Coordinates of C-alpha atoms in Angstrom, one line a residue:
M183 CA 0.0 0.0 0.0
I184 CA 1.4 3.4 -1.0
Q185 CA 1.9 5.6 2.1
A186 CA 4.0 8.4 0.5
V187 CA 4.5 10.0 -2.9
F188 CA 7.7 12.0 -3.8
F189 CA 7.7 14.6 -6.4
D190 CA 10.6 16.2 -8.3
F191 CA 10.1 20.0 -8.5
D192 CA 11.2 21.4 -11.9
Q193 CA 9.0 20.3 -14.8
T194 CA 7.4 17.6 -12.6
L195 CA 5.5 19.6 -10.0
F196 CA 6.4 23.1 -11.1
S197 CA 5.8 24.0 -14.8
H198 CA 8.4 26.3 -16.4
K199 CA 5.8 27.0 -19.1
T200 CA 3.2 28.6 -16.8
M201 CA 5.7 29.3 -13.9
S202 CA 3.2 27.7 -11.5
I203 CA 2.1 24.4 -10.1
P204 CA -0.8 23.0 -12.2
Q205 CA -4.1 23.1 -10.5
S206 CA -4.6 19.4 -11.2
A207 CA -1.4 18.6 -9.2
K208 CA -2.7 20.7 -6.3
D209 CA -6.0 18.9 -6.4
A210 CA -4.2 15.5 -6.6
I211 CA -2.2 16.4 -3.4
R212 CA -5.4 17.3 -1.6
E213 CA -6.9 14.0 -2.6
L214 CA -3.9 12.0 -1.5
H215 CA -4.0 13.8 1.9
K216 CA -7.6 12.7 2.3
K217 CA -6.3 9.1 2.2
G218 CA -3.6 9.8 4.7
I219 CA -0.8 9.6 2.0
L220 CA 2.2 11.9 2.6
C221 CA 3.2 14.1 -0.2
V222 CA 6.9 15.1 -0.3
L223 CA 9.2 17.1 -2.5
A224 CA 12.4 15.4 -3.8
T225 CA 14.5 18.0 -5.5
G226 CA 18.0 19.0 -6.4
R227 CA 17.2 22.6 -5.2
H228 CA 18.2 24.1 -1.9
K229 CA 15.6 25.6 0.4
L230 CA 16.9 29.1 -0.5
E231 CA 16.0 28.4 -4.1
L232 CA 12.5 27.0 -3.2
D233 CA 11.9 30.2 -1.2
R234 CA 11.8 32.0 -4.6
F235 CA 8.7 29.9 -5.5
P236 CA 6.5 30.5 -2.4
E237 CA 3.6 28.7 -4.1
V238 CA 5.3 25.4 -3.2
Y239 CA 4.7 26.1 0.5
T240 CA 1.0 26.7 0.0
I241 CA 0.0 23.2 -1.2
G242 CA 0.4 21.3 2.0
L243 CA 3.6 19.3 1.4
D244 CA 4.6 16.9 4.2
G245 CA 8.3 17.3 3.8
Y246 CA 11.2 18.3 1.5
V247 CA 14.1 16.1 0.4
T248 CA 16.4 18.8 -0.8
I249 CA 19.8 19.2 -2.6
D250 CA 19.6 15.6 -4.0
G251 CA 18.9 14.0 -0.7
Q252 CA 21.6 15.8 1.3
I253 CA 19.2 17.7 3.6
C254 CA 15.7 16.4 4.5
L255 CA 13.2 18.8 6.0
D256 CA 9.9 18.2 7.8
K257 CA 6.7 20.0 6.7
D258 CA 7.7 23.1 8.7
R259 CA 11.1 23.1 7.0
N260 CA 13.1 22.0 10.1
I261 CA 16.0 19.6 9.4
L262 CA 15.3 16.0 9.9
C263 CA 18.6 14.6 8.7
S264 CA 21.6 15.8 6.7
N265 CA 24.9 14.6 5.2
A266 CA 27.9 16.8 4.6
F267 CA 31.1 16.2 2.7
E268 CA 33.9 14.9 4.8
G269 CA 37.5 13.7 4.6
K270 CA 39.2 13.3 1.2
R271 CA 36.0 14.0 -0.7
L272 CA 35.7 17.4 0.9
E273 CA 39.4 18.1 0.3
N274 CA 39.0 17.3 -3.4
L275 CA 35.9 19.5 -3.8
L276 CA 37.6 22.4 -2.0
K277 CA 40.6 22.1 -4.3
V278 CA 38.4 22.5 -7.3
F279 CA 36.7 25.4 -5.7
H280 CA 40.0 27.1 -4.7
D281 CA 41.7 26.5 -8.0
K282 CA 39.0 28.7 -9.6
E283 CA 39.5 27.1 -13.1
I284 CA 35.9 25.7 -13.2
P285 CA 32.9 27.8 -12.0
T286 CA 31.9 25.9 -8.9
M287 CA 29.3 26.5 -6.2
L288 CA 29.4 25.3 -2.6
V289 CA 26.1 24.7 -0.9
E290 CA 25.9 25.0 2.8
K291 CA 22.9 24.8 5.2
D292 CA 22.1 28.6 4.9
C293 CA 23.9 29.8 1.9
M294 CA 25.2 29.1 -1.6
Y295 CA 28.1 30.8 -3.3
L296 CA 30.4 30.7 -6.3
N297 CA 34.2 30.7 -6.6
I298 CA 34.2 32.7 -9.9
S299 CA 31.6 34.0 -12.4
N300 CA 31.2 32.8 -15.9
E301 CA 27.8 33.8 -17.1
K302 CA 28.0 31.9 -20.3
Q303 CA 28.7 28.7 -18.5
I304 CA 26.0 29.1 -15.8
Q305 CA 23.2 30.2 -18.1
G306 CA 22.0 26.6 -18.1
L307 CA 21.1 26.7 -14.5
G308 CA 17.5 27.4 -15.4
V309 CA 14.7 29.4 -13.9
G310 CA 15.4 31.5 -10.8
L311 CA 19.1 30.5 -10.4
A312 CA 21.6 32.2 -12.7
G313 CA 23.2 35.3 -11.3
K314 CA 21.5 35.0 -7.9
H315 CA 24.4 33.8 -5.8
P316 CA 27.4 35.7 -4.5
I317 CA 31.1 35.1 -5.2
M318 CA 32.8 34.2 -2.0
E319 CA 35.7 32.4 -0.4
Y320 CA 35.0 29.1 1.5
T321 CA 33.5 29.9 4.9
G322 CA 34.7 26.8 6.7
N323 CA 31.1 25.6 7.4
P324 CA 29.9 22.1 6.4
V325 CA 29.3 21.7 2.7
Y326 CA 26.4 19.5 1.6
L327 CA 26.6 19.8 -2.2
G328 CA 28.9 21.0 -4.9
I329 CA 27.7 22.4 -8.3
S330 CA 30.2 22.5 -11.1
Y331 CA 29.6 23.9 -14.6
I332 CA 31.0 21.3 -16.8
R333 CA 29.8 19.9 -20.1
P334 CA 28.8 16.2 -20.4
E335 CA 32.0 15.4 -22.4
Q336 CA 34.1 16.6 -19.4
E337 CA 32.6 14.2 -16.9
A338 CA 35.0 11.3 -17.5
W339 CA 37.9 13.6 -16.8
F340 CA 36.1 15.3 -13.8
S341 CA 35.5 11.9 -12.2
T342 CA 39.3 11.5 -11.9
V343 CA 39.5 14.9 -10.1
L344 CA 36.6 14.1 -7.8
P345 CA 36.7 10.3 -7.2
D346 CA 34.2 8.6 -5.0
C347 CA 31.5 11.2 -5.9
N348 CA 28.2 11.2 -7.7
F349 CA 27.6 13.5 -10.6
L350 CA 23.9 14.3 -10.9
R351 CA 23.3 16.2 -14.2
W352 CA 20.5 18.7 -14.3
S353 CA 21.3 20.1 -17.8
D354 CA 24.2 20.2 -20.3
A355 CA 25.6 23.2 -18.4
G356 CA 26.5 21.4 -15.2
V357 CA 26.2 18.8 -12.5
D358 CA 25.4 18.5 -8.8
I359 CA 28.1 16.7 -6.9
T360 CA 27.4 14.5 -3.9
P361 CA 29.4 11.9 -2.0
A362 CA 29.2 8.5 -3.5
G363 CA 26.1 6.7 -2.4
R364 CA 24.2 9.9 -1.7
D365 CA 21.3 11.0 -4.0
K366 CA 17.6 11.5 -3.9
I367 CA 17.1 7.8 -3.1
S368 CA 19.2 8.0 0.1
G369 CA 17.3 11.1 1.2
I370 CA 14.0 9.4 0.5
H371 CA 15.0 6.4 2.5
E372 CA 16.0 8.5 5.4
Y373 CA 12.7 10.4 5.3
L374 CA 10.8 7.1 5.2
D375 CA 12.8 5.6 8.0
Y376 CA 12.2 8.7 10.2
Y377 CA 8.5 8.4 9.9
G378 CA 8.4 4.6 10.1
I379 CA 7.2 4.1 6.5
P380 CA 8.3 0.8 4.8
R381 CA 10.6 1.3 1.9
D382 CA 8.3 -0.6 -0.4
S383 CA 5.4 1.7 0.2
Y384 CA 6.1 4.8 -1.8
M385 CA 5.8 6.2 -5.3
A386 CA 8.0 8.8 -7.1
F387 CA 7.6 11.2 -10.0
G388 CA 10.4 12.7 -12.0
D389 CA 11.6 14.0 -15.4
G390 CA 15.3 14.7 -15.5
D391 CA 18.7 13.0 -15.5
N392 CA 19.0 13.4 -11.7
D393 CA 15.7 11.6 -11.3
T394 CA 16.7 8.5 -13.2
S395 CA 17.9 6.4 -10.2
M396 CA 15.0 7.7 -8.0
I397 CA 12.5 6.5 -10.6
A398 CA 14.3 3.2 -11.2
S399 CA 14.5 2.4 -7.5
A400 CA 11.0 3.4 -6.4
P401 CA 8.4 0.6 -5.9
I402 CA 6.4 2.6 -8.4
G403 CA 8.4 5.1 -10.5
V404 CA 6.5 7.5 -12.8
A405 CA 8.1 9.4 -15.6
M406 CA 6.4 12.6 -16.8
G407 CA 5.4 12.8 -20.4
N408 CA 8.0 15.5 -20.8
A409 CA 10.7 13.4 -19.1
L410 CA 14.0 12.6 -20.8
P411 CA 14.3 9.2 -22.5
C412 CA 16.7 7.9 -19.8
V413 CA 13.9 8.5 -17.2
K414 CA 11.2 6.9 -19.4
E415 CA 13.3 3.9 -20.0
V416 CA 13.5 3.0 -16.3
A417 CA 9.9 4.0 -15.3
D418 CA 7.1 1.7 -14.3
Y419 CA 4.7 4.1 -16.0
I420 CA 4.9 7.1 -18.3
T421 CA 2.2 9.7 -17.7
S422 CA 1.2 12.7 -19.7
N423 CA 3.1 16.0 -19.8
I424 CA 3.2 18.2 -16.7
D425 CA 0.9 20.8 -18.4
D426 CA -1.5 18.0 -19.4
D427 CA -2.3 16.9 -15.9
G428 CA 0.5 14.4 -15.7
I429 CA 0.5 13.9 -11.9
W430 CA -3.3 13.7 -11.7
N431 CA -3.5 11.2 -14.6
A432 CA -0.9 8.9 -13.1
L433 CA -2.4 8.9 -9.6
K434 CA -5.7 8.1 -11.2
H435 CA -4.2 5.3 -13.2
F436 CA -2.9 3.7 -10.0
G437 CA -6.2 4.1 -8.2
L438 CA -4.7 6.5 -5.6
I439 CA -7.3 9.3 -6.3

């Protein structure tokens, strides 16, 4: 029995076409709540980025798995669990940051900042991101995520610079960097464990590269109609486009609403 549903944010729950959450998705969340099913965001975005889209806080979400599973928040946006870079993995990430050859962002609990600015490279960040973060030196605080602006063809080389790390690509412009073994799935599992929900009792929706493992691992993984082919290939079900009531239609298909 499904006890929780996890939604990616960009182009899954939040439409870049209308710059809003489809009404049918809001209605679906309301119907899930009537059945006691938790509705949780699972996103690569930081809370600071979500704050730019206050609509997301008005639809009654029960939690937030943020920055690719590195920080999980409850419905009031208090931290439930977190996982920072440590040891050699932190040293390697900081070396990339301090070398200032590749535009790289460090993501802390309360701030995000770049080492250098290269507007051409960071244009691929997408809605609400480019040009919004300061250029700073490393603060010494725990780092939960790195973001480097490298093209897909650079990843093989970059994996030798940052071994034992995951590269979670969100566009051709760059990748999120997490410690190996940490991604949306690990954050989802921590959220489920915190609330005592069996790991075989959830459903997940996504559309992008960094959703692929989440969709593949979920007991029921749903790819949006606008999802990339790599997501559709591993999904249990492909629904309609986000702007064509994709979330509502999938939940209806599985008898959850």
